[in-house]
Short mmCIF file of C-alpha atoms in Angstrom, two decimals:
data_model
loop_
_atom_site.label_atom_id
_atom_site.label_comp_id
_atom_site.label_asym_id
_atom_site.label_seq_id
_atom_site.Cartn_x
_atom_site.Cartn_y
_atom_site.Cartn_z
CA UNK A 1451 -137.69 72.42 -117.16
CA UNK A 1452 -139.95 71.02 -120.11
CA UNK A 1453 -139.24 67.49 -120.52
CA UNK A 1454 -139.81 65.29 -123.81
CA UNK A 1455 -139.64 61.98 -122.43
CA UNK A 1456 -137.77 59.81 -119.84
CA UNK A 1457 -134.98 57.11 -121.05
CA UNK A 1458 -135.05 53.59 -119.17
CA UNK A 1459 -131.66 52.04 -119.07
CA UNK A 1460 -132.60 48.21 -118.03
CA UNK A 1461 -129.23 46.85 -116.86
CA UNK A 1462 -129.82 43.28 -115.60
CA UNK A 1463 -132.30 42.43 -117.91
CA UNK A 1464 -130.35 43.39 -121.03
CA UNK A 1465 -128.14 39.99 -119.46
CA UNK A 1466 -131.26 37.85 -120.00
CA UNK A 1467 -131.24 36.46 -123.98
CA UNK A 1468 -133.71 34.42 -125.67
CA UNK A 1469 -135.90 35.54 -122.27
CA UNK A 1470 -135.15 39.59 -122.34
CA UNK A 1471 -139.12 40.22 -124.14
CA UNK A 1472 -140.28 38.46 -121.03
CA UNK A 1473 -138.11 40.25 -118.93
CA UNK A 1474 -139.37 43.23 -121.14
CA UNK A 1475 -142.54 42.80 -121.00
CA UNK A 1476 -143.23 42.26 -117.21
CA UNK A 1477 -141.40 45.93 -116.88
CA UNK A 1478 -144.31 47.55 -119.13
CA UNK A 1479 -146.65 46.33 -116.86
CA UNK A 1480 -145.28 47.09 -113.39
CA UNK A 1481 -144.71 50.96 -115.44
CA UNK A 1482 -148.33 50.76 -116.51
CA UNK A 1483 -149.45 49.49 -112.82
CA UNK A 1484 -147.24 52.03 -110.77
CA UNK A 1485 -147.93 54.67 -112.93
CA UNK A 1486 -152.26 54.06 -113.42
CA UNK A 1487 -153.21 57.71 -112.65
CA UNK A 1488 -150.75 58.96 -115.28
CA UNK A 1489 -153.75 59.07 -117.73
CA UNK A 1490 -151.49 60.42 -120.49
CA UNK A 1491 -148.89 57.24 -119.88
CA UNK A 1492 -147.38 56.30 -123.29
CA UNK A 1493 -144.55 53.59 -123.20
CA UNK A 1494 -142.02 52.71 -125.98
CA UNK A 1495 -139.89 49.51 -125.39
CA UNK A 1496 -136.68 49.10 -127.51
CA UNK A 1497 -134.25 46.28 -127.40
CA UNK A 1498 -131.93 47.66 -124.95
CA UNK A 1499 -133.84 50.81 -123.72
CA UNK A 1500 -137.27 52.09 -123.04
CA UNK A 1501 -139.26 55.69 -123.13
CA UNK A 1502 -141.84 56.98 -121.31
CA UNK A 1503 -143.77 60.22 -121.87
CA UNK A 1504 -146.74 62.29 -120.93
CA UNK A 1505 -148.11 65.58 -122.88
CA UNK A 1506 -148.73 67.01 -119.21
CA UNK A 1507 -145.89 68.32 -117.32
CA UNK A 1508 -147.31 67.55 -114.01
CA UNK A 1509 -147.59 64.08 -115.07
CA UNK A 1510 -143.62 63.85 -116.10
CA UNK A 1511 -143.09 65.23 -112.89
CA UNK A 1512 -145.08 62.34 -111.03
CA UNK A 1513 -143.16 59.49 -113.74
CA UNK A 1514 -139.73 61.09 -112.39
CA UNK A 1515 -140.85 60.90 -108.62
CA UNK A 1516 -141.92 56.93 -108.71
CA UNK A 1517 -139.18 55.45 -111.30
CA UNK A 1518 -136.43 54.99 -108.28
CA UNK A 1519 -138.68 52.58 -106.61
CA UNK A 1520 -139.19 50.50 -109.66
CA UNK A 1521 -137.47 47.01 -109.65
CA UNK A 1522 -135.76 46.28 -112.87
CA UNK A 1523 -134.44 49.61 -113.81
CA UNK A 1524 -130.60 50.49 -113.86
CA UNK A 1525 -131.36 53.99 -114.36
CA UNK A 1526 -133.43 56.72 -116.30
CA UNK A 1527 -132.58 60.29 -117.89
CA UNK A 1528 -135.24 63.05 -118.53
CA UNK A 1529 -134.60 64.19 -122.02
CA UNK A 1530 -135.17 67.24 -123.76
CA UNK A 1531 -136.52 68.29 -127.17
CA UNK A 1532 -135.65 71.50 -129.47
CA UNK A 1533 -136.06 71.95 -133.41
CA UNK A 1534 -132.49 71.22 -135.13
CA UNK A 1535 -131.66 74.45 -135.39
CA UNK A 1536 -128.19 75.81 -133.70
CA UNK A 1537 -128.86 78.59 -131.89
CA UNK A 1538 -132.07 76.42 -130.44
CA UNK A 1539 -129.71 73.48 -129.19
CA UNK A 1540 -127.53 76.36 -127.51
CA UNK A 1541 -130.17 77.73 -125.84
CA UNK A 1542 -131.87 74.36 -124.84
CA UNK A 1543 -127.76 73.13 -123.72
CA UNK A 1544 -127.52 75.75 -121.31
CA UNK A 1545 -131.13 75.54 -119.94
CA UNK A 1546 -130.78 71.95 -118.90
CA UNK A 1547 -126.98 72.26 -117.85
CA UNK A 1548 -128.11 75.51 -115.44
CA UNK A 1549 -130.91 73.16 -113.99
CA UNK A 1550 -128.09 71.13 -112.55
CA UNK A 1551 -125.62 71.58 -109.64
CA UNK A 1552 -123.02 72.39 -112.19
CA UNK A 1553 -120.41 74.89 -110.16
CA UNK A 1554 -116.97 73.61 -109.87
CA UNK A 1555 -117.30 70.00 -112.03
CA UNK A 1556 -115.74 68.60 -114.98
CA UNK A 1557 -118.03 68.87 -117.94
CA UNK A 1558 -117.97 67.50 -121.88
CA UNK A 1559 -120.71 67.74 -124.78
CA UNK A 1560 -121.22 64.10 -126.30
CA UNK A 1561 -122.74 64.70 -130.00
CA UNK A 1562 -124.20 61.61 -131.72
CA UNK A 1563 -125.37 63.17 -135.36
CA UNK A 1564 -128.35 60.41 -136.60
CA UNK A 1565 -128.90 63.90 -139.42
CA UNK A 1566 -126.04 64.01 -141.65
CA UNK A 1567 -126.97 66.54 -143.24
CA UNK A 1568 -126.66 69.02 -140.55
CA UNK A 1569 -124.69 72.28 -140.94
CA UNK A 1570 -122.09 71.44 -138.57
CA UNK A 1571 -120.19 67.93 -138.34
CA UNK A 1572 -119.94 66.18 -135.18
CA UNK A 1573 -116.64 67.47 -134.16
CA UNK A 1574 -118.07 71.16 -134.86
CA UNK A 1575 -121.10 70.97 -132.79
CA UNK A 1576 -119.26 69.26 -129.91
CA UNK A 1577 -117.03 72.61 -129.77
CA UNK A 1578 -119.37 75.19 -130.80
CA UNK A 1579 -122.14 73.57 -127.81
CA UNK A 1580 -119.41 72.86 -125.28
CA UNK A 1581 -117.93 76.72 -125.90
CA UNK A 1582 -120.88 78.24 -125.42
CA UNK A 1583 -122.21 76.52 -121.95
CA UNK A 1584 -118.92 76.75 -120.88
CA UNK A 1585 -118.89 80.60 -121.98
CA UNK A 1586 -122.32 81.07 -120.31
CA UNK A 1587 -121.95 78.92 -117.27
CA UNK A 1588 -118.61 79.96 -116.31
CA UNK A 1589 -116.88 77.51 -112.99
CA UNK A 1590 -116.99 74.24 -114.88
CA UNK A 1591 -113.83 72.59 -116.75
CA UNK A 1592 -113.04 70.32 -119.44
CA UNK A 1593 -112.44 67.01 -119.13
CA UNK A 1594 -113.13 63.89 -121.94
CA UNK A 1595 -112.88 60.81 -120.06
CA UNK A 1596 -115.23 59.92 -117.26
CA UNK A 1597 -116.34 64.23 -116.58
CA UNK A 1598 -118.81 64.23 -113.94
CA UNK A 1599 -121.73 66.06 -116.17
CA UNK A 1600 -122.01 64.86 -119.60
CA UNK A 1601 -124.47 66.53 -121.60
CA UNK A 1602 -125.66 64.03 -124.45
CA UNK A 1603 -126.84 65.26 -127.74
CA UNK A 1604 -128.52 63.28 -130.20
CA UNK A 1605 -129.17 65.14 -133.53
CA UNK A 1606 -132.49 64.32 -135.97
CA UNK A 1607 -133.81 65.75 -138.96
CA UNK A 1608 -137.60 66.24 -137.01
CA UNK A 1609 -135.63 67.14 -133.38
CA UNK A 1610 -132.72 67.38 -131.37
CA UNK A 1611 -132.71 65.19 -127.65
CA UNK A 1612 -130.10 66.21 -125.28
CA UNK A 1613 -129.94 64.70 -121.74
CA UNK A 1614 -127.35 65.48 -118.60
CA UNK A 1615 -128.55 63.63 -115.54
CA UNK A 1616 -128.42 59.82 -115.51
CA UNK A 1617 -130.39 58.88 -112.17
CA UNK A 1618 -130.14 55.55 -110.63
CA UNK A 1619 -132.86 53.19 -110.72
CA UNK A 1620 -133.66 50.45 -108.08
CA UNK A 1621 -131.82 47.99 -110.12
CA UNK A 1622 -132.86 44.32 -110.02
CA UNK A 1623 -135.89 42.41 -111.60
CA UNK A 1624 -139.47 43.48 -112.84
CA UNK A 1625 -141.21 42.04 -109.89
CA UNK A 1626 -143.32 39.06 -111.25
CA UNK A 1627 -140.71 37.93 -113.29
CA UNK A 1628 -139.32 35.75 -110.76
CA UNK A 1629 -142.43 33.77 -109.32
CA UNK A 1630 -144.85 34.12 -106.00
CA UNK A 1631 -143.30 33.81 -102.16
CA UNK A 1632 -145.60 34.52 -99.46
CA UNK A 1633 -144.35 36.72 -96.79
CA UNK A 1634 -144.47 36.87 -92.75
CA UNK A 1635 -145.20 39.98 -92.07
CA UNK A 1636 -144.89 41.30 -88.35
CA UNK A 1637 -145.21 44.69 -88.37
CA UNK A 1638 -141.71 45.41 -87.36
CA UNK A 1639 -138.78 46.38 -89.10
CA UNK A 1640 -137.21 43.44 -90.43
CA UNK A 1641 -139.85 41.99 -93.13
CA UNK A 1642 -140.68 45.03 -94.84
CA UNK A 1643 -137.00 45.09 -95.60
CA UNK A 1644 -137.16 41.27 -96.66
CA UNK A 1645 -140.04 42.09 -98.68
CA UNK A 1646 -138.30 44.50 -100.40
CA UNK A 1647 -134.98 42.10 -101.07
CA UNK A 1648 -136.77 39.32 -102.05
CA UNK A 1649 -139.30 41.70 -104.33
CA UNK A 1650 -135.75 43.08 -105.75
CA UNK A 1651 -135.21 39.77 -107.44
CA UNK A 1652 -138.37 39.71 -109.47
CA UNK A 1653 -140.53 37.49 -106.75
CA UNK A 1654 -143.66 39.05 -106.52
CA UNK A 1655 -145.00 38.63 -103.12
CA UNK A 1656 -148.63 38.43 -100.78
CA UNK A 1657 -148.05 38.73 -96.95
CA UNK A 1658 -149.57 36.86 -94.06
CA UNK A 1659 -149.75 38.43 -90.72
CA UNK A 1660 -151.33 37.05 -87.65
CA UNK A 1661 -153.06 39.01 -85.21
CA UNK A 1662 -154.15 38.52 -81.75
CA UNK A 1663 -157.25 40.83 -80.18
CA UNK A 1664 -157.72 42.03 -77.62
CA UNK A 1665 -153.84 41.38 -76.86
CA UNK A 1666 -152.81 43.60 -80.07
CA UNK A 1667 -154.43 46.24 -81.05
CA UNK A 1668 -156.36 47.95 -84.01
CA UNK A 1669 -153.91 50.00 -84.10
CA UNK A 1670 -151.00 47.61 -84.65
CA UNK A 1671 -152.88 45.84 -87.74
CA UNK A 1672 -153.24 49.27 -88.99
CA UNK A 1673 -149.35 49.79 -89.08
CA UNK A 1674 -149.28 46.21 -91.01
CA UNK A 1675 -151.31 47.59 -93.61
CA UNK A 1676 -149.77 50.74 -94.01
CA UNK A 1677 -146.44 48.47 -94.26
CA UNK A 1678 -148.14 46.61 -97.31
CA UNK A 1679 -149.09 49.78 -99.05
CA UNK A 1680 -145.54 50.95 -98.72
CA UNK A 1681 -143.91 47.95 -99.93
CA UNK A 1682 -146.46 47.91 -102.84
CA UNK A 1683 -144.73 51.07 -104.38
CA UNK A 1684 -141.94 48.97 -105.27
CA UNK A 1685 -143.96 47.91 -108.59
CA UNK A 1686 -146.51 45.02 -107.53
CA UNK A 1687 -149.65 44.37 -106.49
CA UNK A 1688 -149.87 42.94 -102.44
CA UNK A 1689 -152.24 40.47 -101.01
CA UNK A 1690 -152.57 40.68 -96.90
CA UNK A 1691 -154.03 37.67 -95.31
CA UNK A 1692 -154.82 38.11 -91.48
CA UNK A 1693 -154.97 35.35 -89.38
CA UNK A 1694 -157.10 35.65 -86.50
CA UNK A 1695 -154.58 34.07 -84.02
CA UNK A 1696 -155.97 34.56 -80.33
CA UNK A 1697 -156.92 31.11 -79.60
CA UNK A 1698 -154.10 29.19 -81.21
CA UNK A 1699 -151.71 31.45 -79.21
CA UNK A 1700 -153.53 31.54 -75.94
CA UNK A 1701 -153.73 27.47 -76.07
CA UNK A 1702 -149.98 27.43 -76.53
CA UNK A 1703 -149.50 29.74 -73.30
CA UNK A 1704 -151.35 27.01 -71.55
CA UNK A 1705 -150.36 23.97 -72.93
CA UNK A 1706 -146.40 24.38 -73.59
CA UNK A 1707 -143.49 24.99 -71.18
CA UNK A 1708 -143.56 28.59 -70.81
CA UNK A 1709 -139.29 28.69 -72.62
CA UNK A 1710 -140.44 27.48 -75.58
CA UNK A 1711 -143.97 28.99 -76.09
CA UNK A 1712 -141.88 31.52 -78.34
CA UNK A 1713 -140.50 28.38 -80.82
CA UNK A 1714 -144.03 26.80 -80.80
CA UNK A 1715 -145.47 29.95 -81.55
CA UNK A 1716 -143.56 29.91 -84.64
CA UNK A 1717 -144.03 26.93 -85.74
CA UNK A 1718 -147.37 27.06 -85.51
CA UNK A 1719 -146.94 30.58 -87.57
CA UNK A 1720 -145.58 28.69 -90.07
CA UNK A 1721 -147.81 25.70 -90.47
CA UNK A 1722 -150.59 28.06 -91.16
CA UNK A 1723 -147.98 30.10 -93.80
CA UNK A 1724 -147.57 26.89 -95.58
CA UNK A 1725 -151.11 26.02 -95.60
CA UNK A 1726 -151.83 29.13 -97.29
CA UNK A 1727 -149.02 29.27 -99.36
CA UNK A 1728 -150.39 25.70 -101.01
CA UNK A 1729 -153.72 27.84 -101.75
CA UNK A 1730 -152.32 30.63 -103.41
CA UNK A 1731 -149.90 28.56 -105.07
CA UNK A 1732 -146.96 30.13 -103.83
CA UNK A 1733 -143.64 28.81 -104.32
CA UNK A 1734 -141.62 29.65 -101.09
CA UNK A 1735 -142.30 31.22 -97.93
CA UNK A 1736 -140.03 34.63 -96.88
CA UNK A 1737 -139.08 35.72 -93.58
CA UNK A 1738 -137.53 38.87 -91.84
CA UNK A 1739 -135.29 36.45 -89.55
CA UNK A 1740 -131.84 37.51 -88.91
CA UNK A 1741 -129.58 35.10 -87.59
CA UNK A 1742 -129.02 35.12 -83.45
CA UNK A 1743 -130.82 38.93 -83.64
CA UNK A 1744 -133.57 37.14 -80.65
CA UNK A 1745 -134.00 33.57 -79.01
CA UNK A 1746 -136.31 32.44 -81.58
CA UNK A 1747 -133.23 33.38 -84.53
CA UNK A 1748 -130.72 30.82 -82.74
CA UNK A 1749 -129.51 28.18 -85.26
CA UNK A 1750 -131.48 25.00 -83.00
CA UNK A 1751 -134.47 27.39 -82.92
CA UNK A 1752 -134.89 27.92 -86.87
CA UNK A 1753 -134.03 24.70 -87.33
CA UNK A 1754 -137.31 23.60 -84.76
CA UNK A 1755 -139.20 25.75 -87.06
CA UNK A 1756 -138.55 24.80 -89.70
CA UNK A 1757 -139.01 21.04 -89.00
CA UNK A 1758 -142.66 21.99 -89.91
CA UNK A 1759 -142.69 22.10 -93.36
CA UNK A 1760 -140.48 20.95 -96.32
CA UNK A 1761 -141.27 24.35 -98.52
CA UNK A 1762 -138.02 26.59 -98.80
CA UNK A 1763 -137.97 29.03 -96.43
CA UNK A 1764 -136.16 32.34 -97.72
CA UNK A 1765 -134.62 34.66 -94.86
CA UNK A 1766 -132.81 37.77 -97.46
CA UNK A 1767 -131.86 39.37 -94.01
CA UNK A 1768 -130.33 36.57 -91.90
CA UNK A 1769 -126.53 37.46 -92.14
CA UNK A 1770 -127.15 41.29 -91.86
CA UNK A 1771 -126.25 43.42 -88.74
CA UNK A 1772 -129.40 45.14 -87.19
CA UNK A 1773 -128.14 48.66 -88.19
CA UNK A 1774 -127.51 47.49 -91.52
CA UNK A 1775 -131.32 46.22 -91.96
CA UNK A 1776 -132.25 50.04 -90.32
CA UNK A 1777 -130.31 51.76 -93.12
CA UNK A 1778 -132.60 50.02 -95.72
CA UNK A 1779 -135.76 50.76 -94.09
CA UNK A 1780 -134.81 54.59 -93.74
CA UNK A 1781 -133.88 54.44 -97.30
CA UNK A 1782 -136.93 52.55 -98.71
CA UNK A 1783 -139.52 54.21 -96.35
CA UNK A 1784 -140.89 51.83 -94.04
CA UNK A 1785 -138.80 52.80 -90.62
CA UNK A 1786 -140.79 55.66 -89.49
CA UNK A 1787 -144.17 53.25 -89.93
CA UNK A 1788 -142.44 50.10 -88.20
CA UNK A 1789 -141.53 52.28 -85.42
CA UNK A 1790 -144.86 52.99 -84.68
CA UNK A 1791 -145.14 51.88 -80.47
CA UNK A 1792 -147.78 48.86 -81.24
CA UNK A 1793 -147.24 45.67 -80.53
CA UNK A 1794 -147.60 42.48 -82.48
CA UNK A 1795 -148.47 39.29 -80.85
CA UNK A 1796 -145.02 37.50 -80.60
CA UNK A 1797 -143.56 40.48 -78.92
CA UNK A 1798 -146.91 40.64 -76.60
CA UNK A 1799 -145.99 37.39 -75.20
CA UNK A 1800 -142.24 37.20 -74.85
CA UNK A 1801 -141.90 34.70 -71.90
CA UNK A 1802 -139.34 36.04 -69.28
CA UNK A 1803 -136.60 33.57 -70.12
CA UNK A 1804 -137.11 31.81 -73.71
CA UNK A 1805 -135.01 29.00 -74.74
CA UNK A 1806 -132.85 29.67 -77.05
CA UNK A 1807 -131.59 26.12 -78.04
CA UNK A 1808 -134.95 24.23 -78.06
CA UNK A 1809 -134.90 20.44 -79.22
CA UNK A 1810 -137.06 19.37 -82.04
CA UNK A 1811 -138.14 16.02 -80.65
CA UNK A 1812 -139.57 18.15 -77.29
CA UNK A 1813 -140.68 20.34 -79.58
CA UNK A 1814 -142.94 17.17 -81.53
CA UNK A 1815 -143.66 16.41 -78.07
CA UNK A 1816 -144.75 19.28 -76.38
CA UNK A 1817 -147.42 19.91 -78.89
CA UNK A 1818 -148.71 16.18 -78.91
CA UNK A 1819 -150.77 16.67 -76.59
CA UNK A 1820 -153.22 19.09 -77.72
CA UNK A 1821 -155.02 18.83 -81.29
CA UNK A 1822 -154.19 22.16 -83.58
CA UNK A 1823 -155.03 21.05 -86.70
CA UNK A 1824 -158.82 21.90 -85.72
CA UNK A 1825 -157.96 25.37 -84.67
CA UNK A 1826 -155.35 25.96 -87.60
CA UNK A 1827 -158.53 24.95 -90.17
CA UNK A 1828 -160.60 27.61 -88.42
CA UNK A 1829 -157.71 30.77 -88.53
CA UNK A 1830 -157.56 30.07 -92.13
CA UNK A 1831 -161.32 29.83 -93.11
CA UNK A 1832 -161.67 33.15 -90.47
CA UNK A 1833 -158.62 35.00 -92.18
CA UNK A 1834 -159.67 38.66 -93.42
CA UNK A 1835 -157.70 39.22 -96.93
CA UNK A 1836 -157.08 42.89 -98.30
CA UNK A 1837 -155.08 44.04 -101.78
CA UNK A 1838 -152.70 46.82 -101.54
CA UNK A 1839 -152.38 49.38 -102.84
CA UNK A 1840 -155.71 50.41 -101.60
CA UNK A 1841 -158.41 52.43 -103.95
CA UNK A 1842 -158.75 55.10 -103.67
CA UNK A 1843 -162.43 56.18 -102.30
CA UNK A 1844 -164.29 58.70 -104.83
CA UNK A 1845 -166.23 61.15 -102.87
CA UNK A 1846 -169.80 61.08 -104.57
CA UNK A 1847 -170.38 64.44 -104.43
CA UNK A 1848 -166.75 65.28 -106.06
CA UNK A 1849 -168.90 66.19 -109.23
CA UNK A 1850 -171.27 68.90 -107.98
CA UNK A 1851 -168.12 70.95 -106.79
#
């Protein structure tokens, strides 16, 4: 099937005011960003509504794949273009309805006529189009209020649109609307999900992870970074900061009680998050925590963690069920790559039996007695940073071919 163009039905934004061209706006771009190998990209905003088009149909074909994982969309329709000629919007009505899983549903032909001066009113074109899918496609019925295909017909002098399917979009904000978090990533398969929650709301997002050679692998980073290419389909731009955390960590194993090396583990985590967070002027940090899911996820040991810092800590996955957060990541993508059987440091050293209601002023105490501002300056400065989605590499010889 040829397709004109592609219809953007905004949904949340349209609820936004005096702020919608904002709201607008920051759309266009994440379209223009997802979509920057659609060299033939042309984008129409309208108040309540938006088009997209290509002259290539291998192009439309691409613009229909992406759209679902675009934040900010309520859902999208391919439309279709004929002259406004009769027997033309007959043929083209059956061509899009037979492209459809049509057998056996309730069906109606909604005419809006912009050309008054058409041959046929609206009343007559809604029966003479209707009759003659129905005629040709025989096994669907009638039915005027709420019919499960709706073929939509919109009548000008220079063309006639029809559309059929209405697809759902990922809903929620343009991301960037909503302001900066910075993410701990692990590598497993709770923070992609939170990623993709808290990215749903129009935050756009840059991830920290820390990694611990030789005790994790190349192999595990890799699996981080194919995370943050995944998650950067979803219609931003994603910033990885890796923290070379080897020393910090070992220094812990050999300076705390070995129960709570787990809660000072995080804390330290997070000291470095919010140091970097300052520098990339961040507004909150995000976590994939989900409330009693391991030791560290206890009420008393969240709030030792978080006695760290005074920034807002955001956890979109702490009241969910851990089947609950696996449906999302089958559905969004990331499962199969969180999966992957490499570890990340804090599940390379588990201790045997971690506390799971540690005290915050044993905590403070603990940790007195070795200096980790020192080795916290020297993570940061030693932190590799990489932008997602990654280029792609042009073969130099491509040319000669």
């Amino acid at each position: 099937m040829k397709w004109h163009e592609i219809l953007i039905r905004y949904g949340e934004i349209s609820t936004k005011g005096k702020n919608r061209k904002q709201f607008i706006s920051r759309l266009r771009e994440n379209l223009r960003f997802v979509f920057q190998d659609v060299t033939d990209l042309r984008i129409r905003s309208e108040h309540d509504r938006m088009y997209l088009r290509s002259s290539h149909e291998h192009e439309m074909a691409i613009l229909l794949e992406r759209l679902p994982r675009v934040f900010g969309i309520q859902s999208f329709s391919p439309v279709a273009e004929c002259k406004t000629d009769l027997q033309e919007m007959k043929a083209l009505a059956v061509k899009i309805v037979e492209g459809i899983d049509y057998k056996g549903k309730t069906f109606k032909v909604n005419v809006r006529r912009a050309y008054k001066k058409f041959e046929l009113d609206t009343y007559e074109l809604n029966r003479d189009l209707a009759g003659h899918v129905l005629t040709t496609l025989p096994g669907m019925t009638v039915q005027m209020k709420n019919p499960e295909i709706e073929l939509v017909v919109e009548v000008r002098e220079n063309g006639t649109y029809m559309m059929v399917e209405k697809i759902p979009g990922a809903t929620g904000l343009p991301v960037g609307s909503n302001g900066k978090a910075l993410l701990l990533l692990s590598g497993g398969i709770d923070s992609p999900v939170a990623a993709y929650f808290i990215m749903k709301r129009g935050v756009r997002i840059e991830a920290i992870h820390f990694f611990s050679p030789p005790f994790t692998s190349d192999q595990s980073l890799e699996k981080v970074k194919d995370l943050c290419q995944q998650i950067s389909q979803f219609g931003g731009k994603v910033r990885l900061h890796i923290i070379p955390f080897t020393e910090i960590q070992q220094t812990i194993q050999q300076n705390v009680p070995e129960n709570v090396t787990m809660t000072s583990t995080r804390r330290m985590m997070m000291k470095i998050s919010d140091l970097v967070r300052k520098e990339i002027d961040a507004k909150v940090l995000v976590t994939g925590e989900n409330l009693g899911q391991v030791a560290s996820q206890t009420l008393e040991s969240l709030a030792a963690i978080n006695d760290v810092t005074t920034t807002p800590i955001l956890r979109p996955l702490i009241t969910y069920d851990k089947l609950e957060i696996i449906d999302v990541a089958q559905k969004i993508g990331t499962y199969e790559t969180s999966i992957r059987p490499y570890e990340d440091c804090c599940t390379v050293f588990t201790p045997a039996s971690p506390k799971t209601k540690p005290k915050i002023d044993k905590m403070n105490y603990y940790e007195s007695f070795t200096d980790f501002d020192e080795m916290i300056e020297r993570a940061i400065q030693n932190r590799e940073i990489h932008d997602f989605p990654r280029k792609k590499e042009v073969d130099a010889f491509d040319d000669l071919l």
